[in-house]
Short mmCIF file of C-alpha atoms in Angstrom, two decimals:
data_model
loop_
_atom_site.label_atom_id
_atom_site.label_comp_id
_atom_site.label_asym_id
_atom_site.label_seq_id
_atom_site.Cartn_x
_atom_site.Cartn_y
_atom_site.Cartn_z
CA MET A 1 29.12 -21.43 25.84
CA VAL A 2 30.31 -22.81 28.70
CA GLY A 3 27.83 -20.78 32.28
CA ALA A 4 26.79 -22.68 35.09
CA THR A 5 23.57 -22.95 37.21
CA ASN A 6 23.45 -22.52 41.25
CA ASN A 7 20.72 -24.16 42.02
CA GLY A 8 20.53 -27.70 42.39
CA VAL A 9 22.04 -30.67 40.51
CA PRO A 10 20.59 -31.18 36.89
CA THR A 11 18.59 -33.75 37.28
CA ASN A 12 16.78 -33.27 40.36
CA LEU A 13 15.52 -29.43 38.40
CA HIS A 14 13.04 -29.43 35.47
CA LEU A 15 11.79 -26.68 33.45
CA ASN A 16 8.20 -26.35 34.59
CA PRO A 17 7.94 -22.81 35.86
CA GLU A 18 4.57 -23.16 37.23
CA ALA A 19 5.55 -25.87 39.65
CA THR A 20 8.38 -22.99 41.10
CA GLN A 21 9.80 -26.60 43.85
CA ASN A 22 12.80 -27.41 41.44
CA TYR A 23 12.43 -25.04 38.83
CA ASP A 24 16.00 -23.74 37.18
CA PRO A 25 15.00 -20.47 35.66
CA ARG A 26 18.28 -20.49 35.01
CA ALA A 27 18.25 -23.65 31.79
CA GLY A 28 13.97 -22.01 31.91
CA ASN A 29 14.70 -18.27 30.21
CA PHE A 30 17.53 -19.55 27.36
CA VAL A 31 14.53 -22.84 26.77
CA PHE A 32 11.35 -20.42 26.92
CA GLU A 33 11.43 -16.94 24.85
CA ARG A 34 10.47 -13.85 26.95
CA PHE A 35 7.56 -12.13 24.62
CA ALA A 36 8.25 -9.09 25.77
CA ALA A 37 11.87 -7.18 27.90
CA TYR A 38 12.30 -4.52 29.56
CA ASN A 39 15.00 -2.25 28.71
CA PHE A 40 16.77 -0.59 32.20
CA SER A 41 19.23 1.82 30.38
CA THR A 42 16.45 3.43 28.47
CA GLY A 43 13.86 2.36 29.98
CA GLU A 44 11.33 1.40 27.30
CA PHE A 45 10.88 -2.33 26.19
CA GLU A 46 11.85 -4.36 23.35
CA LEU A 47 8.80 -7.09 22.44
CA ALA A 48 10.32 -10.76 21.62
CA ALA A 49 7.97 -13.45 21.48
CA LEU A 50 5.46 -10.32 20.63
CA GLU A 51 5.25 -8.76 17.02
CA ALA A 52 3.24 -6.00 18.35
CA TRP A 53 1.41 -5.10 21.76
CA SER A 54 -1.70 -2.17 21.48
CA ILE A 55 -3.44 -1.61 25.38
CA GLU A 56 -7.15 0.25 24.77
CA GLY A 57 -9.71 0.18 27.02
CA LYS A 58 -10.56 -3.14 28.18
CA THR A 59 -8.96 -4.31 25.35
CA VAL A 60 -5.03 -6.29 25.07
CA THR A 61 -4.05 -7.35 21.76
CA LEU A 62 -1.70 -9.12 21.44
CA THR A 63 0.22 -10.31 17.92
CA LEU A 64 2.66 -13.14 18.29
CA ARG A 65 5.79 -12.84 15.65
CA ASP A 66 4.90 -15.05 12.07
CA ASP A 67 8.35 -16.76 12.43
CA LEU A 68 7.89 -17.30 16.17
CA SER A 69 7.43 -20.93 15.99
CA TRP A 70 8.52 -24.37 18.55
CA ASP A 71 11.36 -26.30 18.05
CA THR A 72 9.65 -29.16 16.86
CA GLY A 73 9.17 -27.33 13.70
CA GLU A 74 5.49 -25.85 14.67
CA ASP A 75 4.24 -22.36 14.46
CA VAL A 76 3.95 -20.53 17.52
CA THR A 77 -0.40 -19.99 17.39
CA ALA A 78 -2.81 -18.05 20.08
CA ARG A 79 -3.86 -21.16 20.85
CA ASP A 80 -0.92 -21.93 22.64
CA VAL A 81 -1.03 -19.10 24.79
CA LEU A 82 -4.05 -18.93 25.72
CA THR A 83 -3.31 -22.22 27.46
CA GLN A 84 -0.34 -20.75 28.77
CA PHE A 85 -2.48 -17.02 30.29
CA ARG A 86 -5.16 -19.74 31.15
CA LEU A 87 -2.98 -21.99 33.37
CA MET A 88 -1.71 -19.09 34.76
CA LYS A 89 -4.74 -18.09 35.75
CA LYS A 90 -4.95 -21.68 37.95
CA MET A 91 -1.68 -20.35 39.31
CA ASN A 92 -3.98 -16.90 40.60
CA THR A 93 -0.57 -15.06 39.29
CA SER A 94 -0.57 -10.77 38.36
CA LEU A 95 -1.86 -11.75 34.84
CA TRP A 96 -4.92 -12.06 36.16
CA ASP A 97 -4.94 -8.95 38.81
CA PHE A 98 -6.54 -7.55 35.98
CA THR A 99 -7.94 -10.12 33.17
CA GLU A 100 -11.45 -11.04 33.27
CA SER A 101 -11.01 -13.39 30.32
CA VAL A 102 -9.10 -14.84 26.88
CA GLU A 103 -8.81 -15.11 23.93
CA GLN A 104 -8.29 -15.40 20.07
CA GLY A 105 -7.97 -12.52 17.98
CA GLU A 106 -8.73 -12.20 14.28
CA ASP A 107 -6.15 -14.89 13.16
CA ASP A 108 -4.54 -17.40 14.61
CA LYS A 109 -1.49 -14.99 15.95
CA THR A 110 -3.55 -12.93 18.07
CA VAL A 111 -4.84 -12.77 21.11
CA VAL A 112 -6.96 -10.84 23.04
CA LEU A 113 -7.33 -9.92 26.42
CA ASN A 114 -10.39 -8.98 28.24
CA LEU A 115 -9.72 -6.47 31.45
CA LYS A 116 -11.40 -6.31 34.33
CA ARG A 117 -11.20 -2.63 34.53
CA PRO A 118 -9.05 -0.21 32.16
CA SER A 119 -5.79 -0.17 33.39
CA ASN A 120 -2.62 1.21 33.36
CA PRO A 121 -0.43 0.27 30.45
CA GLU A 122 2.31 0.38 32.32
CA VAL A 123 1.28 -2.17 34.28
CA ILE A 124 0.06 -4.93 31.52
CA LYS A 125 3.44 -3.85 29.74
CA HIS A 126 5.20 -5.40 32.93
CA THR A 127 3.22 -7.68 33.69
CA LEU A 128 3.58 -9.19 30.51
CA ALA A 129 7.96 -8.25 30.73
CA ASN A 130 8.88 -9.37 33.84
CA GLY A 131 11.74 -11.93 33.10
CA SER A 132 9.85 -14.97 34.40
CA LEU A 133 6.97 -15.28 32.00
CA ARG A 134 8.41 -17.09 29.06
CA LEU A 135 7.01 -18.71 26.73
CA PHE A 136 6.57 -22.25 27.85
CA ALA A 137 3.19 -23.89 26.94
CA TYR A 138 3.66 -25.82 24.32
CA HIS A 139 -0.55 -26.93 23.45
CA PRO A 140 -0.25 -30.76 22.85
CA THR A 141 1.80 -31.50 26.00
CA PHE A 142 0.40 -28.95 28.48
CA GLU A 143 -3.61 -29.14 27.81
CA GLN A 144 -4.18 -31.92 30.29
CA PHE A 145 -3.55 -29.66 33.05
CA LEU A 146 -6.68 -26.91 31.83
CA ASP A 147 -9.36 -29.20 33.81
CA LYS A 148 -6.97 -30.36 36.13
CA GLU A 149 -6.64 -29.14 39.40
CA ALA A 150 -3.95 -26.49 40.31
CA GLU A 151 -1.64 -28.37 42.63
CA GLU A 152 -0.65 -30.76 39.57
CA LEU A 153 0.29 -28.33 37.02
CA GLN A 154 2.73 -27.68 39.78
CA GLN A 155 3.56 -31.61 41.07
CA PHE A 156 4.68 -32.20 37.05
CA LYS A 157 8.61 -32.07 36.38
CA TYR A 158 9.05 -30.75 32.82
CA GLU A 159 12.13 -32.85 31.92
CA GLY A 160 11.19 -35.80 28.83
CA ASP A 161 9.96 -34.27 25.79
CA VAL A 162 10.81 -30.51 25.61
CA VAL A 163 9.47 -28.26 24.03
CA ALA A 164 11.54 -25.26 23.15
CA SER A 165 10.06 -21.64 21.97
CA GLY A 166 13.48 -19.96 22.28
CA PRO A 167 17.11 -19.74 21.33
CA PHE A 168 18.28 -23.22 22.69
CA SER A 169 16.92 -27.07 22.59
CA VAL A 170 17.26 -28.74 26.19
CA ALA A 171 19.68 -31.66 24.35
CA SER A 172 20.50 -34.12 28.12
CA LYS A 173 21.06 -33.07 32.02
CA SER A 174 23.54 -35.43 33.97
CA LYS A 175 24.35 -34.23 37.53
CA GLN A 176 27.39 -31.84 36.42
CA SER A 177 25.62 -30.10 33.51
CA TRP A 178 22.13 -28.62 31.69
CA GLU A 179 22.81 -29.36 27.53
CA LEU A 180 21.16 -27.37 25.31
CA THR A 181 22.24 -26.44 21.48
CA ARG A 182 20.87 -24.38 19.39
CA ASN A 183 17.65 -24.64 18.00
CA PRO A 184 17.09 -24.07 14.42
CA GLU A 185 14.14 -23.42 14.51
CA TYR A 186 13.82 -20.41 16.61
CA TYR A 187 13.50 -17.28 14.48
CA GLY A 188 16.44 -15.56 15.52
CA ALA A 189 18.23 -19.03 15.06
CA ASP A 190 20.95 -16.92 11.90
CA ASN A 191 21.92 -14.79 14.90
CA ILE A 192 23.90 -17.77 17.35
CA ASN A 193 26.95 -19.01 15.73
CA PHE A 194 28.37 -21.46 18.23
CA ALA A 195 26.77 -25.10 18.24
CA GLY A 196 25.26 -24.78 22.11
CA ILE A 197 25.56 -23.77 25.82
CA SER A 198 26.39 -26.39 29.12
CA LEU A 199 25.44 -24.89 31.84
CA LEU A 200 26.87 -26.68 34.48
CA SER A 201 26.33 -26.88 38.30
CA ARG A 202 27.63 -25.42 41.15
CA ALA A 203 26.95 -25.33 44.18
CA ASP A 204 27.27 -21.01 46.19
CA ASN A 205 28.81 -18.28 44.67
CA THR A 206 33.00 -19.52 45.73
CA ALA A 207 32.05 -21.86 42.73
CA LEU A 208 30.56 -19.59 40.45
CA GLN A 209 33.16 -17.56 41.02
CA GLN A 210 36.68 -19.54 40.77
CA GLY A 211 35.39 -20.43 37.78
CA LEU A 212 35.83 -17.56 36.21
CA MET A 213 38.73 -17.08 37.79
CA GLY A 214 39.76 -20.89 36.36
CA ARG A 215 38.26 -18.87 32.99
CA GLU A 216 36.16 -22.12 32.87
CA LEU A 217 32.57 -20.58 32.53
CA ASP A 218 32.94 -17.67 29.65
CA PHE A 219 29.57 -15.92 31.48
CA VAL A 220 28.11 -16.25 34.98
CA THR A 221 24.42 -15.00 34.61
CA SER A 222 24.06 -13.28 38.40
CA LEU A 223 26.45 -13.60 41.39
CA PHE A 224 28.00 -10.86 43.80
CA ALA A 225 31.21 -10.35 44.11
CA PRO A 226 33.48 -8.20 46.71
CA PRO A 227 36.12 -5.58 44.68
CA LYS A 228 38.39 -8.17 46.68
CA ILE A 229 37.36 -11.29 44.62
CA VAL A 230 36.82 -8.62 41.31
CA GLY A 231 40.06 -7.81 41.53
CA ASN A 232 41.26 -12.04 41.25
CA PHE A 233 39.57 -11.92 37.82
CA PRO A 234 41.93 -12.38 34.61
CA ASP A 235 41.91 -9.51 32.23
CA SER A 236 39.29 -11.11 30.35
CA VAL A 237 36.42 -11.69 32.78
CA GLU A 238 34.15 -8.23 32.43
CA GLU A 239 31.52 -7.05 34.72
CA VAL A 240 28.06 -5.64 33.91
CA THR A 241 26.03 -4.15 36.32
CA ILE A 242 21.83 -3.44 36.23
CA SER A 243 20.31 -2.66 38.88
CA ALA A 244 18.36 -4.40 40.44
CA LYS A 245 15.76 -2.21 41.55
CA TRP A 246 15.73 -4.49 45.15
CA GLY A 247 18.65 -3.95 47.95
CA TYR A 248 18.20 -4.45 51.96
CA GLY A 249 15.77 -3.72 54.40
CA VAL A 250 13.94 -3.86 57.79
CA LEU A 251 10.73 -5.80 58.57
CA PHE A 252 8.43 -5.31 60.94
CA ASN A 253 5.69 -7.66 62.29
CA HIS A 254 3.55 -5.09 63.08
CA ASP A 255 1.48 -7.00 65.46
CA ASP A 256 4.43 -7.42 67.65
CA PRO A 257 4.27 -4.82 70.87
CA ASP A 258 6.44 -3.17 70.19
CA PHE A 259 7.12 -2.65 66.38
CA GLY A 260 4.17 -2.27 65.70
CA LYS A 261 4.38 0.85 66.75
CA ARG A 262 5.24 4.00 64.27
CA ASN A 263 7.94 5.13 66.83
CA VAL A 264 9.64 2.74 67.37
CA ARG A 265 9.59 2.02 62.86
CA GLN A 266 10.27 5.98 63.05
CA ALA A 267 13.13 5.79 65.73
CA VAL A 268 14.33 2.04 64.54
CA ALA A 269 14.70 4.44 60.67
CA HIS A 270 16.60 7.36 62.56
CA VAL A 271 19.14 5.16 64.20
CA ILE A 272 20.56 3.40 61.09
CA ASN A 273 22.97 5.15 59.34
CA ARG A 274 22.48 3.77 55.60
CA GLN A 275 25.65 4.95 54.13
CA GLN A 276 27.01 3.20 56.48
CA VAL A 277 25.99 0.33 55.97
CA VAL A 278 26.97 -0.18 51.76
CA ASP A 279 30.20 1.12 52.83
CA ASN A 280 30.48 -2.08 54.68
CA ALA A 281 28.46 -4.46 53.04
CA GLY A 282 29.52 -3.98 49.34
CA PRO A 283 29.77 0.10 47.67
CA ARG A 284 31.31 -0.80 44.28
CA THR A 285 27.21 -2.08 43.62
CA LYS A 286 25.17 -0.65 46.42
CA ALA A 287 23.62 3.07 47.14
CA PRO A 288 21.65 4.24 50.28
CA ALA A 289 18.18 4.77 49.47
CA PRO A 290 17.97 8.94 49.25
CA LYS A 291 14.20 8.66 51.07
CA VAL A 292 12.90 5.85 52.89
CA THR A 293 9.30 5.11 51.23
CA GLY A 294 8.89 2.21 48.61
CA ILE A 295 10.24 3.38 45.06
CA ALA A 296 13.71 2.95 43.30
CA PRO A 297 16.11 5.56 44.85
CA ASP A 298 16.77 5.46 40.79
CA ASP A 299 13.68 6.36 40.29
CA GLN A 300 12.32 8.62 43.34
CA GLU A 301 13.05 11.95 42.05
CA SER A 302 11.46 11.67 39.06
CA TRP A 303 8.06 10.22 40.72
CA LEU A 304 7.93 12.43 43.18
CA GLY A 305 9.26 15.44 41.57
CA ASP A 306 8.23 18.42 43.38
CA ALA A 307 7.48 16.64 46.58
CA TYR A 308 10.84 14.46 46.97
CA ASP A 309 12.09 17.06 49.70
CA SER A 310 9.15 17.40 51.55
CA PHE A 311 9.95 12.67 52.22
CA GLU A 312 11.63 12.46 54.96
CA GLY A 313 14.54 11.66 54.83
CA TYR A 314 15.79 10.16 58.15
CA GLY A 315 19.22 10.32 58.07
CA MET A 316 21.07 8.52 54.55
CA ALA A 317 24.32 9.17 56.46
CA VAL A 318 23.59 9.98 59.52
CA SER A 319 22.29 8.53 63.35
CA GLN A 320 20.10 11.02 63.76
CA THR A 321 19.67 9.32 67.99
CA ASP A 322 18.18 12.27 69.03
CA LYS A 323 15.27 12.82 67.28
CA ALA A 324 15.66 8.32 67.56
CA ALA A 325 15.00 8.96 71.81
CA ALA A 326 12.48 11.86 71.74
CA LEU A 327 10.27 9.52 69.11
CA LEU A 328 11.44 5.83 72.21
CA ARG A 329 9.56 8.86 74.61
CA GLU A 330 6.94 9.03 72.85
CA ALA A 331 5.93 6.40 73.09
CA GLY A 332 6.05 5.10 77.11
CA TYR A 333 9.74 3.75 76.26
CA SER A 334 12.83 4.98 78.88
CA LYS A 335 16.79 3.53 78.83
CA GLU A 336 16.82 1.85 81.68
CA ASP A 337 21.06 1.22 82.65
CA GLY A 338 21.56 2.13 77.83
CA THR A 339 18.66 0.28 76.78
CA TRP A 340 15.07 1.24 76.08
CA THR A 341 12.93 -0.33 78.14
CA HIS A 342 8.61 -0.47 77.62
CA SER A 343 7.12 1.65 80.77
CA SER A 344 5.91 -2.49 81.44
CA GLY A 345 9.17 -3.38 81.75
CA ARG A 346 9.35 -5.22 78.70
CA THR A 347 13.54 -4.66 76.63
CA LEU A 348 12.81 -2.59 73.21
CA GLY A 349 14.90 -5.47 71.35
CA GLY A 350 14.97 -9.10 70.31
CA THR A 351 16.07 -11.74 67.89
CA TYR A 352 17.27 -10.24 64.35
CA TYR A 353 16.59 -12.73 61.52
CA THR A 354 18.37 -12.55 59.04
CA PRO A 355 19.24 -15.14 56.18
CA ALA A 356 22.66 -17.52 56.41
CA GLY A 357 24.55 -17.83 53.12
CA TRP A 358 24.17 -14.18 51.68
CA THR A 359 27.41 -13.05 52.52
CA ASP A 360 26.98 -9.57 51.78
CA TRP A 361 23.24 -9.15 54.05
CA THR A 362 25.07 -11.06 56.84
CA THR A 363 27.42 -8.17 56.52
CA ALA A 364 25.08 -5.44 56.10
CA THR A 365 22.90 -7.12 59.23
CA ASN A 366 25.74 -7.15 61.80
CA THR A 367 25.67 -3.57 60.75
CA VAL A 368 23.03 -2.21 61.42
CA VAL A 369 22.19 -4.24 65.12
CA ASP A 370 25.14 -2.61 65.33
CA GLN A 371 24.37 0.97 65.49
CA LEU A 372 21.26 -0.38 66.84
CA ASN A 373 22.52 -1.58 70.20
CA ALA A 374 24.84 0.98 70.13
CA PHE A 375 21.52 2.99 70.87
CA GLY A 376 20.22 1.56 73.42
CA PHE A 377 17.81 -1.50 71.77
CA ASP A 378 18.89 -5.60 72.48
CA PHE A 379 19.27 -7.04 69.98
CA GLU A 380 21.06 -10.45 69.55
CA ILE A 381 21.42 -12.22 65.11
CA SER A 382 19.79 -15.52 64.87
CA GLN A 383 21.33 -16.51 60.96
CA LYS A 384 18.80 -19.02 59.19
CA PRO A 385 18.88 -21.34 56.70
CA THR A 386 16.74 -19.57 53.88
CA GLY A 387 14.00 -22.08 53.59
CA ASP A 388 13.53 -21.42 57.52
CA PHE A 389 14.09 -17.84 56.64
CA PHE A 390 11.26 -16.78 54.98
CA GLY A 391 8.85 -19.71 57.17
CA GLY A 392 9.16 -18.16 59.31
CA TYR A 393 8.12 -14.47 58.03
CA THR A 394 5.60 -16.13 56.62
CA GLU A 395 4.02 -17.70 59.67
CA SER A 396 4.85 -14.64 61.43
CA ASN A 397 7.14 -15.40 64.11
CA PHE A 398 9.26 -13.07 64.02
CA LYS A 399 9.11 -8.97 65.31
CA ILE A 400 11.60 -7.81 62.87
CA GLY A 401 14.00 -9.12 60.97
CA ALA A 402 16.20 -7.99 56.77
CA PHE A 403 14.45 -8.16 54.24
CA TYR A 404 14.45 -7.22 50.40
CA TRP A 405 12.56 -4.30 51.11
CA MET A 406 10.76 -4.10 46.45
CA PRO A 407 9.86 -7.29 45.36
CA GLY A 408 13.05 -6.30 42.30
CA GLY A 409 13.03 -6.70 38.36
CA ALA A 410 11.46 -4.13 34.85
CA ARG A 411 8.29 -4.08 37.46
CA SER A 412 10.08 -2.22 40.51
CA SER A 413 10.93 0.41 38.40
CA PHE A 414 6.78 1.84 38.23
CA PRO A 415 5.83 2.26 41.44
CA TYR A 416 2.54 1.31 42.14
CA PHE A 417 4.41 -2.97 42.06
CA PRO A 418 6.55 -2.28 44.56
CA LEU A 419 4.21 0.20 46.84
CA ARG A 420 1.54 -2.57 46.77
CA TRP A 421 3.67 -5.73 47.31
CA GLN A 422 4.73 -3.45 50.72
CA LEU A 423 2.11 -3.71 51.91
CA THR A 424 0.26 -6.88 51.27
CA ASN A 425 4.11 -9.04 51.02
CA PRO A 426 2.96 -11.90 49.12
CA ASP A 427 6.85 -13.39 49.47
CA ILE A 428 5.45 -14.33 52.72
CA ASP A 429 1.47 -14.77 52.80
CA GLY A 430 1.57 -10.62 54.26
CA GLY A 431 2.77 -12.67 57.29
CA HIS A 432 4.64 -8.83 58.45
CA ASN A 433 0.53 -8.44 59.93
CA PHE A 434 0.52 -4.66 57.94
CA PRO A 435 -2.86 -3.35 59.00
CA GLU A 436 -6.52 -2.75 56.26
CA GLY A 437 -8.10 -0.51 55.48
CA GLU A 438 -7.23 3.50 56.43
CA GLN A 439 -4.57 4.46 58.30
CA THR A 440 -3.54 8.09 59.69
CA VAL A 441 -0.71 9.69 59.46
CA PRO A 442 1.09 12.52 59.23
CA GLY A 443 -0.20 15.12 56.07
CA MET A 444 3.04 15.93 54.11
CA ASP A 445 1.89 20.18 54.41
CA GLY A 446 1.34 19.33 58.05
CA GLY A 447 -1.39 18.51 59.87
CA GLU A 448 -2.69 15.26 59.11
CA MET A 449 -4.07 12.58 55.79
CA THR A 450 -6.27 9.17 56.13
CA ILE A 451 -5.14 6.72 53.69
CA ASP A 452 -5.82 3.79 52.53
CA PRO A 453 -3.00 2.08 50.95
CA LEU A 454 -3.76 -1.01 49.67
CA SER A 455 -7.63 0.82 47.90
CA VAL A 456 -4.87 3.75 46.23
CA ALA A 457 -2.68 1.34 45.05
CA GLN A 458 -5.31 -0.41 43.09
CA GLU A 459 -6.18 2.71 42.04
CA ILE A 460 -2.59 3.01 40.11
CA SER A 461 -3.16 0.38 38.53
CA THR A 462 -6.15 0.86 36.81
CA THR A 463 -5.94 5.73 35.55
CA GLN A 464 -4.75 5.75 32.33
CA ASP A 465 -3.77 9.24 32.62
CA ARG A 466 -0.21 10.14 34.32
CA ALA A 467 -1.22 13.21 36.14
CA THR A 468 -3.63 11.03 38.28
CA THR A 469 -0.93 8.25 38.71
CA GLU A 470 1.86 10.49 39.40
CA GLU A 471 -0.73 12.16 42.07
CA LEU A 472 -2.02 8.85 43.59
CA ILE A 473 2.05 6.97 43.63
CA LYS A 474 2.58 10.51 46.20
CA ARG A 475 0.12 10.17 48.32
CA VAL A 476 0.66 6.59 48.83
CA ALA A 477 4.57 6.84 49.24
CA TRP A 478 4.18 9.75 51.56
CA HIS A 479 1.83 7.24 53.78
CA HIS A 480 5.62 4.65 53.15
CA ASN A 481 7.44 7.28 54.52
CA GLN A 482 5.31 7.79 57.53
CA ASN A 483 4.52 4.46 58.90
CA LEU A 484 7.12 2.27 57.75
CA PRO A 485 5.30 -0.67 56.08
CA ILE A 486 9.00 -2.41 55.34
CA LEU A 487 11.84 -0.39 56.30
CA GLY A 488 14.13 0.41 52.38
CA LEU A 489 17.49 1.06 53.69
CA VAL A 490 19.60 -0.30 50.55
CA ALA A 491 19.40 -1.21 46.64
CA LYS A 492 21.73 -2.65 44.98
CA LEU A 493 23.57 -3.61 40.84
CA GLU A 494 23.19 -6.90 39.81
CA GLN A 495 26.89 -8.38 38.01
CA SER A 496 25.65 -10.58 35.18
CA TRP A 497 30.13 -10.90 33.83
CA LEU A 498 30.75 -11.99 30.64
CA THR A 499 34.04 -12.94 29.40
CA THR A 500 35.54 -11.15 26.11
CA ASP A 501 38.47 -13.62 24.80
CA GLU A 502 36.61 -15.79 22.68
CA TRP A 503 33.25 -14.29 22.54
CA ASP A 504 32.59 -10.22 21.28
CA ILE A 505 30.48 -8.84 23.35
CA PRO A 506 28.64 -4.70 22.67
CA ALA A 507 31.08 -1.84 24.09
CA GLU A 508 31.14 -0.79 28.24
CA GLY A 509 27.38 1.12 28.79
CA SER A 510 25.53 0.61 25.47
CA ASP A 511 21.77 0.13 25.67
CA ASP A 512 22.27 -2.83 24.98
CA ARG A 513 23.07 -5.08 27.93
CA ALA A 514 20.82 -3.69 30.35
CA ILE A 515 18.32 -6.05 29.85
CA LYS A 516 17.68 -8.49 32.44
CA TRP A 517 19.96 -10.79 31.71
CA PRO A 518 22.98 -10.26 29.03
CA SER A 519 23.67 -13.74 28.53
CA GLU A 520 19.94 -14.44 27.86
CA TRP A 521 19.24 -11.38 25.86
CA LEU A 522 22.21 -11.18 23.62
CA PRO A 523 22.75 -14.11 21.95
CA ARG A 524 18.76 -13.76 20.73
CA GLN A 525 20.09 -10.74 19.14
CA GLY A 526 23.49 -12.23 17.40
CA GLN A 527 24.99 -8.93 20.07
CA LEU A 528 27.54 -12.20 22.00
CA MET A 529 28.94 -14.15 19.40
CA ALA A 530 32.12 -17.15 18.56
CA GLU A 531 34.94 -15.46 17.88
CA ARG A 532 35.93 -16.75 14.19
#
């Protein structure tokens, strides 16, 4: 089976997930097993490396499959998992946000997490089922880092004798490709009826699209393709869409004298016609957020319940310029020669940053800035290479710009994760400078509400009662709806690609296709097989 990686030349890549620079998840996700997975269609978790998990009070018990082994033929044991979890502690991963210590359970297939406090089961399960969490730490290889600093683990380029826990082992790599072979020691090896996988090095979306058009590739794990391109794919190329829980939004620097003001942020929200952003940037795979809050669009009604209609919509399919103008005048701005200006003489606008090469985002940014400038803002667009783009935000060297408004993936289906993420934004080390502590916003039923949103979000992670969880989520979501730590505009569908001329795959609409990613998950289940 032939796929591709667009993360670089394989000879420059490695398979140490804790060394994120030059780690290649496209190969790693085939080589390392995951603990569990989240089904975006059913909303349920499916276990993989785990036979069972249980959460009682401050104790989480993980039971490994009896038939789980490394490709050396050795059993995967609690020792391996404990080694990995202890290394993850050095890296300050989210597992250790709620874990006090880890230890072996009653046998060598059982691992116990001792929690700092009783924790919400959904938080624990989503953390363990996170798609980037893979079982990689073969103890004889990684034991050496237990007594070393995190930096040494980060510098370890795992590329020699990589020991696999997943369905495929590393045979070789070159400038052209990764070559992976079927791992006969994998518990589901009998489900795989082909010899291996070649992951060809392809530089960008265009190369991946051409690979599907010419049927050079049997699958592409994730690839944005607009309707015009999709129309040129052979009939044997099948699109699989999965909710990304991610999408285009607007990031504000809350230390900025203009965009640090709530009225200005709300004015921006009122001006932007989210439906038009979707229509221009990709209506096949994108949808406007119905309410502006930190909850994924397709989850908003279920979590907000009867309060849903109370949340400000800011005009999803219209530009509410009158409301925006009133907010700006209230904040001390006036319109002079067609441009909004502060009473101090400062023009309301500046440089709007967007990442270079993200083609659909370029279109979204052009639409957003055109709308804002037509209203009287004064923006110019600056496209930044990805590294500079993230670096500028991390260093708080910006006023406003494009950024995703949820962390994405399965975790974002549980509101705790995106609500908290919008406040702390660890992807840019909090470079948006959202203030800590109590915030006062208009109340849901009139008056005012004073809330420490981060503190209340943390309460979500510790409650084990569903009704209490829902109430806390509504309060934090209301704060985000009013105060706009980040402005969420658009949600997207992930596009994954499989082919059917030489491969049998589940039928369209099957829940089996709703785990990220189909090309990685389905072979494990015997549901992506070579035709005979």
